[in-house]
Amino acid sequence: MSRISQRLNQAKASGKKILVAYVVNGDPFPQATLPTLHAMVAQGVDVIELGVPFSDPMAEGPVIQKGHERALEHGTSLKGTLELVKQFRATNNTTPVVLMGYANPVERFGYSEFAKAAANAGVDGLLTVDLPPEEVVVLKAELDANGLDNIFLLAPTTTVERAKKIAAHASGFLYYVSLKGVTGAGHLDVDSVKSKLAEFGQLTDLPLCVGFGIKDPETAKAIAGLADGVVIGSVLVDKMGSQADKTAEEIAASVGAIISGIRNAIDTL
Amino acid sequence: MSQSIDYSAFPNEEGHFGPYGGRFVSETLIYALDELQSIYSRLKDDPGFQAEFDKDMAHYVGRPSPLYLAERWTRELGGAQIYLKREDLNHTGAHKVNNTIGQALLAKFTGKSRVIAETGAGQHGVATATVAARLGLKCRVYMGAEDVKRQALNVYRMKLLGAEVFPVTSGSRTLKDAMNEAMRDWATNVDDTFYIIGTVAGPHPYPQLVRDFQSIIGREARRQSLEQAGRLPDALVACVGGGSNAIGLFHPFLTDESVKMYGVEAGGLGIETGKHAAPLNKGIPGVLHGNRTYLMEDENGQIIETHSVSAGLDYPGVGPEHSWLKDIGRVNYVVINDDEALAAFRKITKTEGIMPALESSHALAYVEKLAPTMSKDQIIIANLSGRGDKDILTVAGLDGITV
Ligand SMILES: Cc1ncc(COP(=O)(O)O)c(C=O)c1O
């Protein structure tokens, strides 16, 4: 069983909600990422979503865009990101790592080469924002062959018909985008998330995690009450960006503190 | 090669031109693209819709645009006869308006109250602001902060037309970043907003519908060539930024085997310097802005900064249909550097009394090379995609003059 399924089953068995956390590799400087990942795990993150920086992050709001820009200034690449996951695996062999990014760096790497290298490095899944099911076919075959999960997005604009199709392609978990917009947007509406999740929940046995726009423990708690898990990103990236002049350990500790607040909130449902 | 190809069958249902094109967008936008595709496939063969488009083309844009024989320039070059397709004479001064009129009509049918656009040189932004003013639609134009500086005249024109110009400060602060920001706006306001893309790029069905609207250029030119010269041209020349004026001219001629085609990319300071905007000549296939196409990128798949003296060609990608036409060998893609384009700008202005846009000057500079290699009974049609008024400050600046 994949690390992702193993961890998600564990959470389910213990009646706990899944906490997924996103940071950008190499942001605000390369040495900050590894201690931050370990701090996140120590404070209760179930799945790490590691952002692979891209020059044109079309689906990101200003906060995460800046995270990508900072990481790229330090020359962070997809190859380097696989190296980092390898280092992470040296001391953590249980927490799933999903790479989240855009198609072009993966295209450039080569689909087959990438899938092999990612599996080797200890990556568990891939979420490519701009590869919907229609365009991911070739890459997905390579991911499947290497035991990597393909994580898909569902959006408020996704029809039930289409959601069925997406669910049929997906593995690991499904990521519901809570609002129309970009990451870090400020207009999340809990009621509309509730009604969409009620529809989509019927279509799949996969866990549904909700992200985009969850910024504080209260919202995390409200959303966790409706879903199998929550995804936190922009608040963490914002925090990291504001501490570019601090040490890696200080950055890791401050991210850990945010995670701990969210973990407590969703554990006291 | 191209003999048996049915060009009208491309793109296929999924928006693919061979391996290029497609729909590489986040899930939120799929619904909007499906909606656009279904409206477009319903309307494109609808006589009422076509009639409305044709009426606007005739009475608002001023079409057909003339096919003008540049006699003096032809004599000077001493080779093929050079005809200029005068898109510079369109309302708003470039070919861009052909597309914005078409998309605004689609917006009207979808009932959306707001339009957005990305712009580089500002010509597409002006053309969008123009149709928005006419239809009473709210309009926001995204423009890279760098381009806002170098195209100040067009920025002010858009504001006078009632549009909001939004300077984009992320990334390289040029056209590609403006397009990213427009996509983000669209994903956020997808319920009430229609995104008017300015070239034959972006996710399916944009490359198809922009091509269809711009093909009026080639349909007219083909008819005019038969009427005025009694025959088809031997060669077509057009500049390629995203590729909309080029595909508009080329497409209706693709099945005419005898017609050679040249798409002219921006060579900037020279393609050997790395400072250029010539993805078809120096790029490799990749994924950006919703489609697979030739791109300028580094070894890690990051999109790199481009350079061209003309803002409208300063783009690291190109429409997917061009990528395909390159691979199958139907169109030749060549480069013209900044200095050659500027020389052509001055030359045509003085020789023919026509001041071309710097974008179009790239096509004309290639004609300067091509015409003398052809015989006097041969014919070239060059697309004069826009007028050069917007570039006067740039050229004056290069001359060290403050106007
Ligand atoms: C006059 C003119 N020609 C050409 C272009 C390049 O666009 P395309 O390649 O889509 O025709 C522009 C773009 O701004 C333009 O203003």
XYZ file of C-alpha atoms and ligand atoms in Angstrom:
688
model
C 0.000 0.000 0.000
C 1.233 3.486 -0.795
C 2.416 5.772 1.984
C -0.489 8.071 1.195
C -3.183 5.405 1.558
C -1.492 4.018 4.641
C -1.467 7.382 6.360
C -4.994 8.284 5.312
C -6.326 4.925 6.495
C -4.575 5.410 9.809
C -6.210 8.795 10.236
C -9.580 7.354 9.363
C -9.178 4.468 11.813
C -8.302 6.843 14.629
C -11.166 9.175 13.749
C -8.824 12.039 12.981
C -8.930 14.598 10.202
C -6.122 14.755 7.675
C -3.855 17.794 7.734
C -2.054 18.553 4.478
C 0.487 21.376 4.476
C 2.083 23.185 1.531
C 5.372 25.031 1.389
C 7.523 25.876 -1.623
C 10.839 24.083 -1.878
C 13.715 26.554 -1.631
C 11.633 29.336 -0.108
C 12.811 31.711 1.273
C 16.225 30.020 0.887
C 17.165 26.394 0.198
C 18.409 25.479 3.707
C 15.068 26.454 5.263
C 13.002 23.719 3.662
C 14.268 20.515 5.276
C 13.970 21.646 8.929
C 10.580 23.145 8.112
C 9.288 19.823 6.758
C 10.435 18.013 9.894
C 8.885 20.686 12.128
C 5.589 20.378 10.255
C 5.573 16.615 10.781
C 6.434 17.026 14.469
C 3.427 19.322 14.911
C 0.982 16.949 13.275
C 1.025 17.290 9.492
C -0.149 14.084 7.807
C 0.778 14.817 4.206
C 3.446 17.185 2.919
C 2.631 18.989 -0.272
C 5.911 20.312 -1.550
C 5.629 23.133 -4.055
C 7.948 22.949 -7.052
C 8.608 26.545 -8.086
C 7.675 27.652 -11.590
C 8.267 30.917 -13.412
C 4.584 31.230 -14.341
C 2.452 29.898 -11.484
C -0.903 30.623 -13.079
C -3.140 29.342 -10.286
C -1.365 31.010 -7.380
C -2.311 34.173 -5.560
C 0.279 36.859 -4.741
C 1.582 35.173 -1.563
C 2.539 31.869 -3.174
C 3.693 33.604 -6.372
C 6.269 35.402 -4.249
C 7.277 32.109 -2.674
C 7.957 30.722 -6.158
C 9.941 33.825 -7.102
C 12.075 33.632 -3.946
C 12.784 29.959 -4.536
C 13.724 30.552 -8.172
C 16.097 33.335 -7.196
C 18.041 30.609 -5.418
C 17.978 28.384 -8.466
C 15.562 25.814 -7.029
C 14.664 23.206 -9.639
C 12.619 20.038 -9.963
C 15.835 18.025 -9.859
C 16.850 19.824 -6.676
C 13.433 19.151 -5.210
C 13.853 15.406 -5.721
C 17.225 15.693 -3.956
C 15.507 17.387 -1.054
C 12.889 14.647 -0.759
C 15.720 12.116 -0.675
C 17.269 13.982 2.247
C 13.913 14.113 4.007
C 13.521 10.350 3.577
C 16.857 9.765 5.307
C 15.087 10.342 8.614
C 11.399 10.043 7.761
C 10.093 7.039 5.929
C 6.400 7.365 6.807
C 5.080 10.842 6.004
C 3.774 11.004 2.444
C 5.209 13.687 0.166
C 3.200 14.990 -2.792
C 4.892 17.318 -5.256
C 2.665 20.160 -6.402
C 3.522 22.239 -9.392
C 3.084 22.911 -13.081
C 3.479 20.793 -16.165
C 6.450 22.387 -17.886
C 9.281 21.468 -15.498
C 8.007 17.865 -15.582
C 7.812 17.940 -19.394
C 11.346 19.202 -19.538
C 12.578 16.516 -17.156
C 10.862 13.895 -19.323
C 7.787 12.040 -18.075
C 9.372 8.635 -17.811
C 12.648 9.889 -16.323
C 10.741 12.005 -13.847
C 8.442 9.228 -12.649
C 11.412 6.922 -12.050
C 13.504 9.566 -10.325
C 10.586 10.719 -8.162
C 9.781 7.195 -7.013
C 13.466 6.637 -6.280
C 13.663 9.802 -4.230
C 10.721 8.736 -2.083
C 8.001 10.928 -3.581
C 4.493 9.487 -3.214
C 2.327 11.526 -5.517
C 2.085 14.378 -7.972
C -0.436 17.172 -8.287
C 0.054 19.096 -11.509
C -2.213 22.113 -11.482
C -2.356 22.501 -15.254
C -2.702 18.835 -16.192
C -6.419 17.995 -16.103
C -7.378 14.345 -16.754
C -7.620 14.916 -20.529
C -3.985 15.994 -20.803
C -2.366 13.832 -18.135
C -2.864 10.462 -19.838
C 0.726 9.898 -20.918
C 2.260 11.117 -17.670
C -0.247 9.175 -15.599
C 0.791 5.915 -17.217
C 4.362 6.618 -16.087
C 3.227 7.560 -12.583
C 1.156 4.382 -12.352
C 4.062 2.266 -13.524
C 6.171 3.712 -10.722
C 3.589 3.469 -7.964
C 3.010 7.216 -7.702
C -0.428 8.633 -6.971
C -1.929 11.232 -9.273
C -3.765 13.785 -7.162
C -6.532 15.684 -8.965
C -8.364 18.896 -8.232
C -12.116 19.305 -8.097
C -13.440 22.872 -8.312
C -16.674 24.674 -7.484
C -17.267 24.790 -11.241
C -16.766 21.029 -11.716
C -19.978 19.321 -12.796
C -21.035 16.045 -11.216
C -20.557 14.268 -14.553
C -16.997 15.480 -14.751
C -16.278 14.822 -11.085
C -17.192 11.179 -11.691
C -14.691 10.982 -14.494
C -11.985 12.651 -12.424
C -12.647 10.392 -9.439
C -12.247 7.391 -11.709
C -8.725 8.563 -12.667
C -7.655 9.658 -9.204
C -5.784 7.832 -6.491
C -4.525 8.846 -3.047
C -7.023 11.580 -2.298
C -9.047 14.221 -4.069
C -8.327 17.882 -3.528
C -11.393 20.121 -3.524
C -10.610 23.744 -4.360
C -12.845 25.626 -1.942
C -13.436 28.716 -4.050
C -13.341 30.184 -7.525
C -10.006 31.858 -7.615
C -6.353 31.494 -6.789
C -4.518 30.182 -3.735
C -4.746 32.409 -0.696
C -7.934 34.165 -1.799
C -10.109 35.652 0.914
C -13.640 34.707 -0.023
C -14.093 31.132 1.160
C -17.766 30.359 1.818
C -18.301 27.432 4.180
C -21.903 26.811 3.108
C -21.071 26.461 -0.553
C -18.202 24.110 0.313
C -20.672 22.055 2.304
C -23.157 21.635 -0.516
C -20.486 20.790 -3.099
C -18.827 18.248 -0.825
C -22.182 16.604 -0.215
C -22.469 16.085 -3.994
C -18.893 14.953 -4.579
C -18.696 12.757 -1.473
C -21.227 10.410 -3.059
C -19.030 9.814 -6.083
C -15.905 8.425 -4.525
C -14.392 6.365 -1.760
C -11.235 8.453 -1.841
C -10.728 10.945 0.976
C -11.687 14.519 0.110
C -9.349 17.242 1.320
C -10.246 20.903 0.975
C -7.829 23.723 0.309
C -7.415 27.304 -1.075
C -8.330 30.081 1.333
C -8.048 28.295 4.692
C -6.033 30.734 6.760
C -6.820 30.253 10.421
C -7.725 27.547 12.961
C -11.422 28.534 13.009
C -11.873 28.143 9.265
C -9.808 24.953 9.318
C -12.097 23.574 11.983
C -15.274 24.555 10.122
C -14.025 22.963 6.900
C -12.610 19.879 8.615
C -16.093 19.265 9.957
C -17.288 18.829 6.373
C -14.383 16.972 4.770
C -11.814 14.278 5.412
C -9.055 16.831 5.661
C -7.811 20.366 5.087
C -4.917 21.828 3.108
C -2.996 24.813 4.476
C -0.635 26.768 2.242
C -0.623 30.545 1.883
C -0.382 31.281 5.640
C 2.743 29.145 5.839
C 4.339 30.644 2.735
C 3.502 34.133 3.957
C 5.164 33.398 7.286
C 8.267 31.983 5.629
C 8.565 34.929 3.271
C 8.374 37.419 6.102
C 11.310 35.700 7.825
C 13.796 35.523 5.001
C 16.378 37.153 7.273
C 15.971 34.569 10.060
C 17.746 31.234 10.481
C 16.339 28.027 9.061
C 15.584 26.791 12.590
C 13.649 29.950 13.466
C 11.629 29.673 10.267
C 10.894 26.008 10.923
C 9.754 26.762 14.467
C 7.388 29.523 13.383
C 5.808 27.313 10.717
C 5.532 24.521 13.280
C 3.667 26.879 15.605
C 1.044 27.645 12.949
C 0.626 23.938 12.231
C 0.175 23.174 15.890
C -2.641 25.725 16.148
C -4.438 24.225 13.171
C -3.883 20.647 14.363
C -5.408 21.438 17.754
C -8.394 23.109 16.127
C -9.233 20.208 13.837
C -8.614 17.647 16.593
C -11.195 19.263 18.860
C -14.114 18.984 16.491
C 4.068 16.680 -46.840
C 1.056 18.981 -46.781
C -0.632 17.710 -49.935
C -3.365 15.603 -48.417
C -3.883 17.489 -45.182
C -7.348 18.802 -44.452
C -6.341 21.892 -42.487
C -9.911 22.726 -41.580
C -10.044 19.534 -39.511
C -7.567 21.032 -37.049
C -7.715 21.390 -34.151
C -9.490 18.170 -33.208
C -12.231 18.011 -30.569
C -9.704 18.249 -27.729
C -8.044 21.249 -29.311
C -4.940 19.479 -30.553
C -2.917 20.373 -33.625
C -0.837 17.221 -33.796
C 1.016 17.162 -30.473
C 0.353 20.865 -29.805
C -2.495 22.889 -28.345
C -4.879 21.308 -25.880
C -6.153 22.543 -22.572
C -3.578 22.817 -19.833
C -5.475 24.789 -17.227
C -6.542 24.330 -13.656
C -9.827 22.585 -13.041
C -11.722 25.791 -12.199
C -11.445 27.016 -15.796
C -12.513 23.824 -17.547
C -16.171 24.647 -17.125
C -15.740 28.097 -18.637
C -13.824 26.637 -21.592
C -16.500 24.001 -22.149
C -19.121 26.729 -22.107
C -17.156 28.860 -24.551
C -16.578 25.910 -26.844
C -20.205 24.952 -26.962
C -21.344 28.527 -27.614
C -18.718 28.946 -30.301
C -19.494 25.707 -32.094
C -23.157 26.663 -32.095
C -22.555 30.202 -33.384
C -19.690 29.810 -35.800
C -21.835 28.444 -38.594
C -24.894 30.421 -37.593
C -25.823 32.800 -40.430
C -27.132 35.433 -38.001
C -23.880 35.497 -36.059
C -21.778 35.637 -39.232
C -23.944 38.435 -40.595
C -23.443 40.478 -37.443
C -19.689 39.897 -37.580
C -19.561 40.847 -41.267
C -21.619 43.977 -40.649
C -19.275 45.154 -37.896
C -16.264 44.340 -40.047
C -17.643 46.484 -42.869
C -19.081 49.459 -41.036
C -17.133 49.648 -37.782
C -13.706 48.303 -38.701
C -13.764 49.525 -42.300
C -13.131 46.264 -44.117
C -12.146 45.002 -46.555
C -8.716 46.448 -45.895
C -6.911 47.350 -49.132
C -4.338 45.141 -50.791
C -1.860 47.788 -51.867
C 0.854 47.339 -54.491
C 3.950 49.090 -53.107
C 5.324 50.143 -56.477
C 8.179 52.345 -55.425
C 9.507 49.883 -52.898
C 9.061 47.046 -55.411
C 11.123 48.964 -57.972
C 13.854 49.660 -55.446
C 14.193 46.026 -54.484
C 14.054 44.963 -58.110
C 12.434 41.575 -57.566
C 8.961 40.267 -56.819
C 5.973 42.609 -56.757
C 5.153 43.503 -53.182
C 1.597 43.879 -52.034
C 0.806 45.097 -48.522
C -2.313 43.896 -46.750
C -3.305 47.083 -45.002
C -4.481 45.979 -41.559
C -3.021 49.260 -40.309
C -6.041 50.989 -41.822
C -8.494 49.146 -39.597
C -10.265 51.065 -36.879
C -7.865 51.204 -33.885
C -4.917 50.691 -36.195
C -4.158 46.970 -36.248
C -5.509 43.512 -37.037
C -6.304 42.941 -33.363
C -9.779 44.436 -33.693
C -10.944 41.634 -36.036
C -10.643 39.273 -33.107
C -11.986 41.524 -30.369
C -15.147 42.224 -32.369
C -15.673 38.484 -32.780
C -15.051 37.663 -29.141
C -17.157 40.586 -27.937
C -20.031 39.173 -29.965
C -19.497 35.847 -28.188
C -19.404 37.679 -24.852
C -22.716 39.287 -25.723
C -24.258 35.881 -26.386
C -22.959 34.520 -23.065
C -24.524 37.476 -21.251
C -21.341 38.302 -19.302
C -21.055 41.883 -18.111
C -17.298 42.200 -17.807
C -14.397 41.560 -20.171
C -10.708 41.245 -19.407
C -7.681 41.095 -21.680
C -3.906 40.864 -21.595
C -1.850 43.136 -23.758
C 1.786 43.631 -24.734
C 2.064 46.510 -27.175
C -1.318 47.743 -26.056
C -2.954 47.194 -29.463
C -5.055 44.308 -28.239
C -5.846 46.225 -25.053
C -7.011 49.202 -27.093
C -9.052 46.975 -29.386
C -10.671 45.318 -26.363
C -11.344 48.628 -24.593
C -12.899 49.838 -27.833
C -15.413 47.025 -28.182
C -16.132 47.165 -24.450
C -16.957 50.863 -24.727
C -19.228 50.170 -27.643
C -21.105 47.365 -25.881
C -21.157 49.012 -22.458
C -19.095 46.245 -20.816
C -16.801 46.720 -17.858
C -13.210 46.229 -18.985
C -9.906 45.578 -17.277
C -6.690 45.188 -19.244
C -3.644 43.476 -17.736
C -0.341 44.847 -18.933
C 3.192 44.138 -17.750
C 4.623 47.059 -15.805
C 7.539 47.226 -18.289
C 5.132 47.512 -21.215
C 3.072 50.163 -19.420
C 6.235 52.254 -19.525
C 7.194 51.656 -23.141
C 3.658 51.954 -24.570
C 2.450 55.002 -22.674
C 0.325 56.286 -25.537
C -1.753 53.146 -25.740
C -2.152 53.071 -21.959
C -3.714 56.488 -22.067
C -5.882 55.532 -25.038
C -7.306 52.607 -23.075
C -8.046 54.846 -20.124
C -9.828 57.357 -22.344
C -11.929 54.477 -23.646
C -13.047 53.745 -20.098
C -10.922 50.677 -19.408
C -8.955 50.064 -16.271
C -5.303 49.313 -17.026
C -3.778 47.035 -14.419
C 0.062 47.048 -14.365
C 1.450 43.576 -13.610
C 4.568 43.566 -11.451
C 5.145 39.824 -11.093
C 7.734 37.778 -12.991
C 9.349 39.509 -15.953
C 6.629 42.237 -15.998
C 5.777 41.741 -19.656
C 3.128 40.075 -21.795
C 3.486 36.564 -20.382
C 2.957 37.843 -16.855
C -0.036 39.885 -17.969
C -1.505 36.681 -19.371
C -0.911 34.836 -16.066
C -2.707 37.608 -14.215
C -5.618 37.609 -16.649
C -5.995 33.837 -16.150
C -6.074 34.367 -12.374
C -8.711 37.051 -12.715
C -10.755 34.781 -14.954
C -10.595 31.886 -12.486
C -11.780 34.261 -9.744
C -14.554 36.013 -11.673
C -15.504 33.225 -14.017
C -19.253 33.735 -13.446
C -19.524 37.234 -14.901
C -16.296 37.647 -16.886
C -15.369 36.878 -20.478
C -11.637 36.610 -21.185
C -10.776 38.096 -24.586
C -7.412 36.528 -25.455
C -5.477 38.590 -27.971
C -3.694 35.998 -30.026
C -3.928 32.408 -31.255
C -2.552 31.036 -27.983
C -4.147 29.963 -24.712
C -6.276 26.893 -24.024
C -8.673 25.385 -26.566
C -10.904 26.787 -28.085
C -9.042 30.126 -28.154
C -6.409 29.255 -30.787
C -9.203 28.069 -33.045
C -11.650 30.901 -32.601
C -9.054 33.660 -32.795
C -7.764 32.059 -35.999
C -11.249 31.888 -37.431
C -11.912 35.570 -36.699
C -8.522 36.642 -38.078
C -8.870 34.509 -41.203
C -10.860 37.319 -42.740
C -7.412 38.781 -43.554
C -6.423 35.837 -45.728
C -9.840 35.356 -47.289
C -9.837 38.966 -48.449
C -6.216 38.872 -49.565
C -6.827 35.747 -51.619
C -9.821 37.269 -53.367
C -8.062 40.612 -53.853
C -4.992 38.938 -55.299
C -7.117 37.097 -57.843
C -8.991 40.304 -58.710
C -6.076 42.710 -58.804
C -3.216 40.555 -60.023
C -5.239 37.838 -61.682
C -3.452 35.131 -59.745
C -2.486 33.808 -56.362
C 0.612 35.178 -54.654
C 3.848 33.173 -54.601
C 4.739 34.059 -51.043
C 3.110 35.347 -47.873
C 5.050 37.102 -45.122
C 3.811 38.011 -41.638
C 5.340 38.672 -38.244
C 4.743 36.166 -35.453
C 4.323 37.173 -31.849
C 1.557 34.907 -30.623
C 0.834 34.429 -34.296
C -2.660 35.805 -34.892
C -2.009 38.123 -37.819
C 0.160 35.457 -39.429
C -2.352 32.635 -39.090
C -5.093 35.029 -40.229
C -3.227 35.643 -43.470
C -1.902 32.110 -43.952
C -4.849 29.911 -43.108
C -7.044 30.496 -46.167
C -3.990 29.732 -48.377
C -2.761 26.582 -46.645
C -4.157 24.261 -49.282
C -2.701 26.352 -52.102
C 0.443 24.307 -52.619
C 2.179 26.934 -54.720
C 2.018 29.603 -52.035
C 5.112 29.712 -49.835
C 4.726 31.126 -46.348
C 7.154 32.907 -44.060
C 6.449 33.632 -40.415
C 8.907 36.168 -39.024
C 9.942 35.910 -35.396
C 11.684 38.614 -33.370
C 15.420 38.043 -33.393
C 15.998 40.829 -30.862
C 19.725 41.421 -30.502
C 20.394 38.225 -32.492
C 19.334 34.654 -31.742
C 22.939 33.763 -30.927
C 22.875 36.278 -28.028
C 19.952 34.638 -26.243
C 18.200 38.015 -26.226
C 15.347 37.392 -28.623
C 11.765 36.193 -28.853
C 12.033 33.389 -31.377
C 10.653 30.180 -29.810
C 10.024 28.489 -33.176
C 13.634 29.019 -34.174
C 15.353 28.523 -30.849
C 12.824 27.014 -28.431
C 11.578 23.543 -27.630
C 8.042 22.218 -27.069
C 6.588 22.667 -23.600
C 3.463 23.775 -21.755
C 2.521 27.352 -20.940
C -0.679 29.386 -20.789
C -2.969 26.491 -21.406
C -1.375 24.896 -24.454
C 1.565 22.815 -25.615
C 3.757 24.697 -28.048
C 7.335 25.819 -28.732
C 8.650 27.851 -25.794
C 11.732 29.685 -24.672
C 12.812 28.047 -21.455
C 15.901 27.046 -19.485
C 17.157 23.511 -18.853
C 14.843 23.243 -15.817
C 11.704 24.101 -17.731
C 11.457 27.650 -16.390
C 10.240 30.179 -18.930
C 12.964 32.698 -19.706
C 12.819 36.380 -20.433
C 12.548 37.470 -24.003
C 13.759 40.532 -25.790
C 12.423 42.460 -28.729
C 12.307 46.128 -29.587
C 8.636 45.543 -30.347
C 6.453 44.855 -27.312
C 3.912 42.928 -29.381
C 6.457 40.252 -30.328
C 8.031 40.017 -26.881
C 6.489 36.681 -25.893
C 8.240 33.372 -25.041
C 5.569 31.175 -26.635
C 3.652 31.021 -29.883
C 0.257 29.773 -30.998
C 0.131 25.949 -31.147
C -0.971 25.822 -34.777
C 2.283 27.502 -35.783
C 4.255 24.856 -33.898
C 2.459 22.227 -35.896
C 2.849 24.071 -39.228
C 6.557 24.316 -38.499
C 6.906 20.606 -37.765
C 5.030 19.528 -40.891
C 7.072 21.996 -42.931
C 4.182 23.961 -44.399
C 5.418 27.333 -43.113
C 8.999 28.594 -42.876
C 9.789 30.455 -39.688
C 12.603 32.962 -39.965
C 14.026 35.720 -37.760
C 14.588 39.428 -38.123
C 16.642 41.337 -35.554
C 15.797 44.651 -33.873
C 18.120 46.691 -36.078
C 16.782 45.170 -39.304
C 13.193 45.852 -38.219
C 14.014 49.444 -37.320
C 15.693 49.967 -40.678
C 12.603 48.630 -42.444
C 10.400 50.902 -40.340
C 12.313 53.939 -41.621
C 12.568 52.638 -45.158
C 8.865 51.942 -45.699
C 7.904 55.204 -44.029
C 10.095 57.160 -46.441
C 9.520 55.054 -49.541
C 5.787 54.465 -49.371
C 4.508 57.085 -46.933
C 3.245 54.324 -44.671
C 4.483 54.106 -41.101
C 4.331 50.451 -40.026
C 4.172 49.145 -36.457
C 7.511 47.781 -35.237
C 5.906 44.325 -35.153
C 4.914 44.568 -38.822
C 8.341 46.036 -39.626
C 9.789 42.586 -38.891
C 7.718 41.142 -41.724
C 8.718 43.998 -44.031
C 12.397 43.560 -43.221
C 12.114 39.953 -44.327
C 10.470 41.079 -47.567
C 13.580 43.197 -48.180
C 15.590 39.972 -48.163
C 13.106 37.804 -49.999
C 11.887 40.034 -52.848
C 15.275 40.427 -54.598
C 15.625 36.616 -54.745
C 12.390 36.332 -56.714
C 11.507 37.318 -60.269
C 9.550 40.390 -61.321
C 6.488 38.434 -62.300
C 6.201 36.890 -58.882
C 4.066 38.249 -56.066
C 4.597 38.639 -52.330
C 1.832 39.611 -49.940
C 3.127 41.013 -46.661
C 0.820 41.572 -43.748
C 1.077 45.144 -42.569
C -0.500 44.169 -39.276
C -0.612 47.611 -37.702
C 0.369 51.222 -37.925
C 3.413 52.668 -36.249
C 1.982 55.682 -34.441
C 2.211 53.850 -31.114
C 5.945 53.310 -31.688
C 6.940 56.878 -32.445
C 8.141 57.502 -28.882
C 10.225 54.314 -28.950
C 11.874 55.248 -32.227
C 12.420 58.844 -31.108
C 13.996 57.510 -27.923
C 16.435 55.410 -29.975
C 17.261 58.561 -31.923
C 17.953 60.323 -28.619
C 15.018 62.661 -29.116
C 12.393 63.482 -26.501
C 9.107 64.291 -28.221
C 0.589 45.565 -34.999
C 0.847 44.245 -34.374
N 1.288 43.226 -35.134
C 1.554 42.023 -34.615
C 1.393 41.769 -33.266
C 1.768 40.417 -32.756
O 0.675 39.614 -32.450
P 0.265 38.397 -33.372
O 1.485 37.579 -33.598
O -0.764 37.679 -32.555
O -0.291 38.911 -34.615
C 0.920 42.784 -32.432
C 0.728 42.530 -30.992
O 0.549 43.377 -30.174
C 0.634 44.048 -32.997
O 0.193 45.065 -32.251
